[in-house]
Amino acid sequence: MMMDPFYTGEVLLMITDLRQVNFLQDLPDHVLHEWELKLKQRQFKKNHTLIYEDDQDTDIYIVRSGSVKVFRLQEGKEIIYNFFFPGEMIGELEAIYPNQARIASIEAMEAVHAWVMSRSDFIELAEKHPSVLKRAYCQLVDHIRVLNRKVCYLSFMDVRRKTANLLLDLYYNLGREEDDRIKITYKFTHHVMANMIGVTRESLSKTLKEFQDEQLITLEQKHIYILDFERLTAMCESDVPHPKQRRWRSEDSMPNLL
């Protein structure tokens, strides 16, 4: 029995209400209205870098539309750690920690609209409303869980198992059932997918072609469709103890996009 993923539709949308922001969902309306007046609005083009690793910039970003990737460059190679979508906050961990140097880079995957909050405003908000810190802690735990799994993918698996695990991760976070198939609602390039699991684009493309020949998946208009969920799961049955651990965010730290 498959689990319902977090996102049951396309992730491209524009949030207009601070109650849709994960860190702020517990705050009363009058507080949200007060803090909305302090936010700046910014727009970023696709491939624009919002944050550079080791930067001393201290702003916090709230994604309103579009998506961004979290990554590091090591000897010219990119490793993608995570993604953020509308309703999610970026940069809060460095704002809380005394050493404000950014721990990773953030780049727009497409055109992005964002609200921007200063570090001092965020600290004031967190001190007045402990629920903000609680949600920051939950998100930190989520990040650690994703990184732990990524270490396993990078260190202990061949390309087929890495790719199969990636497809299941994409299902549990960005999939929906459609016409007796499972559609990954977000279009990832082969280059991006390869950087998510630490393989070359050529190896990833070759493996996806093998999966198509084996009728595990199909590709249509740059969307991935999973055709045989059970067989794909069987390839990875010993890799993740529980399907919930594949999710990039726990339910407590997910934005309310309904």
mmCIF file of C-alpha atoms in Angstrom:
data_model
loop_
_atom_site.group_PDB
_atom_site.id
_atom_site.type_symbol
_atom_site.label_atom_id
_atom_site.label_comp_id
_atom_site.label_asym_id
_atom_site.label_seq_id
_atom_site.Cartn_x
_atom_site.Cartn_y
_atom_site.Cartn_z
ATOM 1 C CA MET A 1 0.000 0.000 0.000
ATOM 2 C CA MET A 2 1.557 3.279 -1.090
ATOM 3 C CA MET A 3 1.615 6.292 1.201
ATOM 4 C CA ASP A 4 0.224 9.643 0.193
ATOM 5 C CA PRO A 5 3.121 11.987 -0.568
ATOM 6 C CA PHE A 6 3.251 15.480 0.891
ATOM 7 C CA TYR A 7 2.605 17.316 -2.358
ATOM 8 C CA THR A 8 -0.476 15.991 -4.122
ATOM 9 C CA GLY A 9 -0.284 18.463 -6.978
ATOM 10 C CA GLU A 10 2.131 20.725 -8.790
ATOM 11 C CA VAL A 11 4.471 22.612 -6.464
ATOM 12 C CA LEU A 12 4.484 25.782 -8.519
ATOM 13 C CA LEU A 13 2.271 28.287 -6.710
ATOM 14 C CA MET A 14 2.437 31.667 -5.010
ATOM 15 C CA ILE A 15 1.748 31.944 -1.302
ATOM 16 C CA THR A 16 0.178 35.206 -0.188
ATOM 17 C CA ASP A 17 -0.488 34.536 3.497
ATOM 18 C CA LEU A 18 2.107 34.181 6.258
ATOM 19 C CA ARG A 19 -0.070 31.456 7.772
ATOM 20 C CA GLN A 20 1.192 29.293 4.890
ATOM 21 C CA VAL A 21 4.798 29.635 6.105
ATOM 22 C CA ASN A 22 5.967 26.570 8.018
ATOM 23 C CA PHE A 23 7.773 28.411 10.838
ATOM 24 C CA LEU A 24 4.917 30.833 11.452
ATOM 25 C CA GLN A 25 1.860 28.573 11.483
ATOM 26 C CA ASP A 26 1.419 28.727 15.270
ATOM 27 C CA LEU A 27 1.380 32.528 15.531
ATOM 28 C CA PRO A 28 -1.845 34.531 15.992
ATOM 29 C CA ASP A 29 -3.130 36.659 13.132
ATOM 30 C CA HIS A 30 -2.283 40.009 14.728
ATOM 31 C CA VAL A 31 1.366 38.948 15.123
ATOM 32 C CA LEU A 32 1.549 37.787 11.518
ATOM 33 C CA HIS A 33 0.111 41.096 10.311
ATOM 34 C CA GLU A 34 2.630 43.049 12.388
ATOM 35 C CA TRP A 35 5.578 41.085 11.007
ATOM 36 C CA GLU A 36 4.367 41.104 7.437
ATOM 37 C CA LEU A 37 4.885 44.864 7.406
ATOM 38 C CA LYS A 38 8.583 44.319 8.154
ATOM 39 C CA LEU A 39 9.239 41.950 5.257
ATOM 40 C CA LYS A 40 10.907 42.985 2.019
ATOM 41 C CA GLN A 41 9.971 41.446 -1.308
ATOM 42 C CA ARG A 42 12.614 40.110 -3.685
ATOM 43 C CA GLN A 43 12.583 38.380 -7.048
ATOM 44 C CA PHE A 44 15.343 36.136 -8.381
ATOM 45 C CA LYS A 45 15.877 34.751 -11.859
ATOM 46 C CA LYS A 46 16.524 31.087 -12.564
ATOM 47 C CA ASN A 47 20.093 30.049 -11.625
ATOM 48 C CA HIS A 48 20.579 33.131 -9.446
ATOM 49 C CA THR A 49 22.553 32.316 -6.278
ATOM 50 C CA LEU A 50 20.733 33.716 -3.258
ATOM 51 C CA ILE A 51 23.332 32.560 -0.741
ATOM 52 C CA TYR A 52 26.970 31.580 -1.151
ATOM 53 C CA GLU A 53 28.682 29.088 1.146
ATOM 54 C CA ASP A 54 30.826 30.846 3.827
ATOM 55 C CA ASP A 55 29.077 34.158 3.113
ATOM 56 C CA GLN A 56 28.498 36.451 6.084
ATOM 57 C CA ASP A 57 25.082 37.570 4.821
ATOM 58 C CA THR A 58 22.470 37.130 7.570
ATOM 59 C CA ASP A 59 19.117 37.588 5.818
ATOM 60 C CA ILE A 60 16.412 34.934 6.102
ATOM 61 C CA TYR A 61 14.419 34.082 2.968
ATOM 62 C CA ILE A 62 10.841 32.831 2.788
ATOM 63 C CA VAL A 63 10.063 31.188 -0.556
ATOM 64 C CA ARG A 64 6.775 32.491 -1.932
ATOM 65 C CA SER A 65 6.928 30.868 -5.377
ATOM 66 C CA GLY A 66 9.394 28.767 -7.305
ATOM 67 C CA SER A 67 12.000 26.473 -5.785
ATOM 68 C CA VAL A 68 15.634 26.558 -4.717
ATOM 69 C CA LYS A 69 18.334 23.936 -4.227
ATOM 70 C CA VAL A 70 20.809 23.634 -1.367
ATOM 71 C CA PHE A 71 24.244 22.507 -2.530
ATOM 72 C CA ARG A 72 27.999 22.548 -2.015
ATOM 73 C CA LEU A 73 30.844 22.507 -4.511
ATOM 74 C CA GLN A 74 33.774 20.197 -3.804
ATOM 75 C CA GLU A 75 36.667 20.196 -6.284
ATOM 76 C CA GLY A 76 34.345 21.519 -8.953
ATOM 77 C CA LYS A 77 31.686 18.865 -8.318
ATOM 78 C CA GLU A 78 28.227 19.803 -7.095
ATOM 79 C CA ILE A 79 26.418 17.793 -4.430
ATOM 80 C CA ILE A 80 22.764 18.744 -3.918
ATOM 81 C CA TYR A 81 21.588 18.368 -0.340
ATOM 82 C CA ASN A 82 17.975 19.451 -0.479
ATOM 83 C CA PHE A 83 15.273 21.610 -2.047
ATOM 84 C CA PHE A 84 12.921 24.249 -0.691
ATOM 85 C CA PHE A 85 9.483 25.096 -2.022
ATOM 86 C CA PRO A 86 6.800 27.746 -1.361
ATOM 87 C CA GLY A 87 6.086 28.261 2.319
ATOM 88 C CA GLU A 88 9.557 27.256 3.488
ATOM 89 C CA MET A 89 12.190 29.382 5.199
ATOM 90 C CA ILE A 90 15.911 29.468 4.352
ATOM 91 C CA GLY A 91 18.813 30.690 6.465
ATOM 92 C CA GLU A 92 17.244 30.442 9.907
ATOM 93 C CA LEU A 93 19.880 28.020 11.242
ATOM 94 C CA GLU A 94 22.765 30.407 10.611
ATOM 95 C CA ALA A 95 20.686 33.213 12.133
ATOM 96 C CA ILE A 96 20.343 31.261 15.379
ATOM 97 C CA TYR A 97 23.920 29.952 15.524
ATOM 98 C CA PRO A 98 26.569 32.483 16.658
ATOM 99 C CA ASN A 99 28.884 31.685 13.706
ATOM 100 C CA GLN A 100 26.879 33.276 10.929
ATOM 101 C CA ALA A 101 28.910 31.940 7.985
ATOM 102 C CA ARG A 102 26.607 30.166 5.535
ATOM 103 C CA ILE A 103 27.022 26.392 5.593
ATOM 104 C CA ALA A 104 25.881 25.818 1.992
ATOM 105 C CA SER A 105 24.912 27.668 -1.164
ATOM 106 C CA ILE A 106 21.318 28.300 -2.283
ATOM 107 C CA GLU A 107 20.395 28.702 -5.957
ATOM 108 C CA ALA A 108 17.068 29.363 -7.680
ATOM 109 C CA MET A 109 15.919 26.359 -9.708
ATOM 110 C CA GLU A 110 13.452 28.622 -11.514
ATOM 111 C CA ALA A 111 12.165 32.163 -11.090
ATOM 112 C CA VAL A 112 11.666 32.743 -7.361
ATOM 113 C CA HIS A 113 9.610 35.266 -5.408
ATOM 114 C CA ALA A 114 10.632 35.622 -1.778
ATOM 115 C CA TRP A 115 10.043 37.572 1.364
ATOM 116 C CA VAL A 116 13.223 38.663 3.132
ATOM 117 C CA MET A 117 13.559 39.068 6.903
ATOM 118 C CA SER A 118 16.586 40.499 8.705
ATOM 119 C CA ARG A 119 18.431 38.358 11.241
ATOM 120 C CA SER A 120 17.625 40.787 14.067
ATOM 121 C CA ASP A 121 13.895 40.627 13.251
ATOM 122 C CA PHE A 122 13.993 36.826 13.130
ATOM 123 C CA ILE A 123 15.783 36.594 16.488
ATOM 124 C CA GLU A 124 13.264 38.987 18.037
ATOM 125 C CA LEU A 125 10.379 36.942 16.629
ATOM 126 C CA ALA A 126 11.874 33.673 17.898
ATOM 127 C CA GLU A 127 12.500 35.082 21.383
ATOM 128 C CA LYS A 128 8.918 36.329 21.669
ATOM 129 C CA HIS A 129 7.371 33.179 20.203
ATOM 130 C CA PRO A 130 9.133 29.914 21.169
ATOM 131 C CA SER A 131 7.053 27.955 18.650
ATOM 132 C CA VAL A 132 9.307 29.423 15.942
ATOM 133 C CA LEU A 133 12.380 27.878 17.600
ATOM 134 C CA LYS A 134 10.553 24.583 18.020
ATOM 135 C CA ARG A 135 9.844 24.441 14.315
ATOM 136 C CA ALA A 136 13.466 25.423 13.575
ATOM 137 C CA TYR A 137 14.585 22.478 15.689
ATOM 138 C CA CYS A 138 12.224 20.125 13.830
ATOM 139 C CA GLN A 139 13.608 21.321 10.521
ATOM 140 C CA LEU A 140 17.185 20.796 11.741
ATOM 141 C CA VAL A 141 16.328 17.174 12.606
ATOM 142 C CA ASP A 142 14.829 16.768 9.133
ATOM 143 C CA HIS A 143 18.040 18.092 7.563
ATOM 144 C CA ILE A 144 20.156 15.652 9.584
ATOM 145 C CA ARG A 145 17.956 12.718 8.566
ATOM 146 C CA VAL A 146 18.235 13.661 4.867
ATOM 147 C CA LEU A 147 22.012 14.052 5.140
ATOM 148 C CA ASN A 148 22.376 10.696 6.906
ATOM 149 C CA ARG A 149 20.506 9.001 4.096
ATOM 150 C CA LYS A 150 22.545 10.839 1.478
ATOM 151 C CA VAL A 151 25.761 9.572 3.085
ATOM 152 C CA CYS A 152 24.452 6.015 2.653
ATOM 153 C CA TYR A 153 23.550 6.669 -0.956
ATOM 154 C CA LEU A 154 26.939 8.177 -1.762
ATOM 155 C CA SER A 155 29.034 5.651 0.131
ATOM 156 C CA PHE A 156 27.443 2.222 -0.047
ATOM 157 C CA MET A 157 25.309 1.848 -3.176
ATOM 158 C CA ASP A 158 25.870 1.193 -6.850
ATOM 159 C CA VAL A 159 24.275 3.433 -9.476
ATOM 160 C CA ARG A 160 21.136 1.303 -9.902
ATOM 161 C CA ARG A 161 20.326 1.272 -6.195
ATOM 162 C CA LYS A 162 21.095 4.984 -5.882
ATOM 163 C CA THR A 163 18.770 5.763 -8.780
ATOM 164 C CA ALA A 164 15.998 3.487 -7.491
ATOM 165 C CA ASN A 165 16.205 5.096 -4.054
ATOM 166 C CA LEU A 166 16.143 8.557 -5.603
ATOM 167 C CA LEU A 167 12.977 7.736 -7.544
ATOM 168 C CA LEU A 168 11.272 6.536 -4.367
ATOM 169 C CA ASP A 169 12.392 9.678 -2.530
ATOM 170 C CA LEU A 170 10.909 11.779 -5.321
ATOM 171 C CA TYR A 171 7.657 9.848 -5.098
ATOM 172 C CA TYR A 172 7.266 10.315 -1.345
ATOM 173 C CA ASN A 173 7.921 14.042 -1.634
ATOM 174 C CA LEU A 174 6.751 15.116 -5.084
ATOM 175 C CA GLY A 175 4.613 12.308 -6.467
ATOM 176 C CA ARG A 176 0.947 11.787 -7.138
ATOM 177 C CA GLU A 177 -1.128 8.997 -8.653
ATOM 178 C CA GLU A 178 -2.374 9.721 -12.155
ATOM 179 C CA ASP A 179 -4.061 7.282 -14.556
ATOM 180 C CA ASP A 180 -2.824 4.156 -12.743
ATOM 181 C CA ARG A 181 0.709 5.524 -12.753
ATOM 182 C CA ILE A 182 2.748 7.650 -10.383
ATOM 183 C CA LYS A 183 3.832 11.016 -11.710
ATOM 184 C CA ILE A 184 6.771 12.933 -10.266
ATOM 185 C CA THR A 185 5.226 16.385 -10.439
ATOM 186 C CA TYR A 186 8.477 18.342 -10.551
ATOM 187 C CA LYS A 187 10.677 18.261 -13.651
ATOM 188 C CA PHE A 188 14.281 17.502 -12.688
ATOM 189 C CA THR A 189 17.019 17.506 -15.321
ATOM 190 C CA HIS A 190 19.324 14.492 -15.479
ATOM 191 C CA HIS A 191 22.155 16.785 -14.408
ATOM 192 C CA VAL A 192 20.330 17.784 -11.219
ATOM 193 C CA MET A 193 19.275 14.214 -10.431
ATOM 194 C CA ALA A 194 22.842 12.997 -10.890
ATOM 195 C CA ASN A 195 24.093 15.644 -8.461
ATOM 196 C CA MET A 196 21.517 14.506 -5.908
ATOM 197 C CA ILE A 197 23.109 11.046 -5.686
ATOM 198 C CA GLY A 198 26.732 11.750 -6.596
ATOM 199 C CA VAL A 199 26.976 10.096 -10.018
ATOM 200 C CA THR A 200 27.755 11.407 -13.479
ATOM 201 C CA ARG A 201 24.943 12.587 -15.720
ATOM 202 C CA GLU A 202 25.903 9.891 -18.227
ATOM 203 C CA SER A 203 25.589 7.136 -15.599
ATOM 204 C CA LEU A 204 22.244 8.470 -14.424
ATOM 205 C CA SER A 205 20.877 8.708 -17.984
ATOM 206 C CA LYS A 206 22.061 5.164 -18.775
ATOM 207 C CA THR A 207 20.373 3.796 -15.647
ATOM 208 C CA LEU A 208 17.108 5.618 -16.327
ATOM 209 C CA LYS A 209 17.159 4.146 -19.852
ATOM 210 C CA GLU A 210 17.628 0.664 -18.338
ATOM 211 C CA PHE A 211 14.688 1.287 -16.012
ATOM 212 C CA GLN A 212 12.574 2.310 -18.999
ATOM 213 C CA ASP A 213 13.558 -0.846 -20.894
ATOM 214 C CA GLU A 214 12.609 -2.873 -17.801
ATOM 215 C CA GLN A 215 9.248 -1.029 -17.672
ATOM 216 C CA LEU A 216 9.901 0.332 -14.211
ATOM 217 C CA ILE A 217 9.435 3.921 -15.355
ATOM 218 C CA THR A 218 8.618 5.974 -18.397
ATOM 219 C CA LEU A 219 9.497 9.561 -19.330
ATOM 220 C CA GLU A 220 6.921 11.820 -20.965
ATOM 221 C CA GLN A 221 7.415 15.530 -21.624
ATOM 222 C CA LYS A 222 10.329 15.526 -19.140
ATOM 223 C CA HIS A 223 8.129 14.106 -16.383
ATOM 224 C CA ILE A 224 9.044 10.785 -14.777
ATOM 225 C CA TYR A 225 6.241 8.251 -14.308
ATOM 226 C CA ILE A 226 6.739 5.212 -12.077
ATOM 227 C CA LEU A 227 5.062 2.182 -13.679
ATOM 228 C CA ASP A 228 6.027 -0.598 -11.266
ATOM 229 C CA PHE A 229 6.135 0.781 -7.733
ATOM 230 C CA GLU A 230 6.330 -2.662 -6.084
ATOM 231 C CA ARG A 231 9.336 -3.811 -8.116
ATOM 232 C CA LEU A 232 11.115 -0.499 -7.572
ATOM 233 C CA THR A 233 10.463 -0.765 -3.847
ATOM 234 C CA ALA A 234 11.792 -4.336 -3.779
ATOM 235 C CA MET A 235 15.101 -3.078 -5.173
ATOM 236 C CA CYS A 236 15.472 -0.832 -2.114
ATOM 237 C CA GLU A 237 13.678 -2.788 0.606
ATOM 238 C CA SER A 238 16.731 -2.967 2.910
ATOM 239 C CA ASP A 239 17.891 0.625 2.410
ATOM 240 C CA VAL A 240 15.322 2.671 4.371
ATOM 241 C CA PRO A 241 13.629 1.168 7.473
ATOM 242 C CA HIS A 242 10.341 3.025 7.017
ATOM 243 C CA PRO A 243 8.905 4.969 4.041
ATOM 244 C CA LYS A 244 8.314 8.034 6.241
ATOM 245 C CA GLN A 245 12.081 8.395 6.508
ATOM 246 C CA ARG A 246 12.200 9.160 2.800
ATOM 247 C CA ARG A 247 10.328 12.392 3.326
ATOM 248 C CA TRP A 248 12.426 15.548 3.250
ATOM 249 C CA ARG A 249 10.222 17.202 5.890
ATOM 250 C CA SER A 250 8.305 15.834 8.841
ATOM 251 C CA GLU A 251 4.634 16.736 9.049
ATOM 252 C CA ASP A 252 5.354 19.258 11.827
ATOM 253 C CA SER A 253 7.745 21.202 9.629
ATOM 254 C CA MET A 254 5.737 21.153 6.405
ATOM 255 C CA PRO A 255 4.077 24.372 5.210
ATOM 256 C CA ASN A 256 0.313 24.430 5.057
ATOM 257 C CA LEU A 257 -0.295 24.794 1.319
ATOM 258 C CA LEU A 258 -3.978 23.862 1.325
#
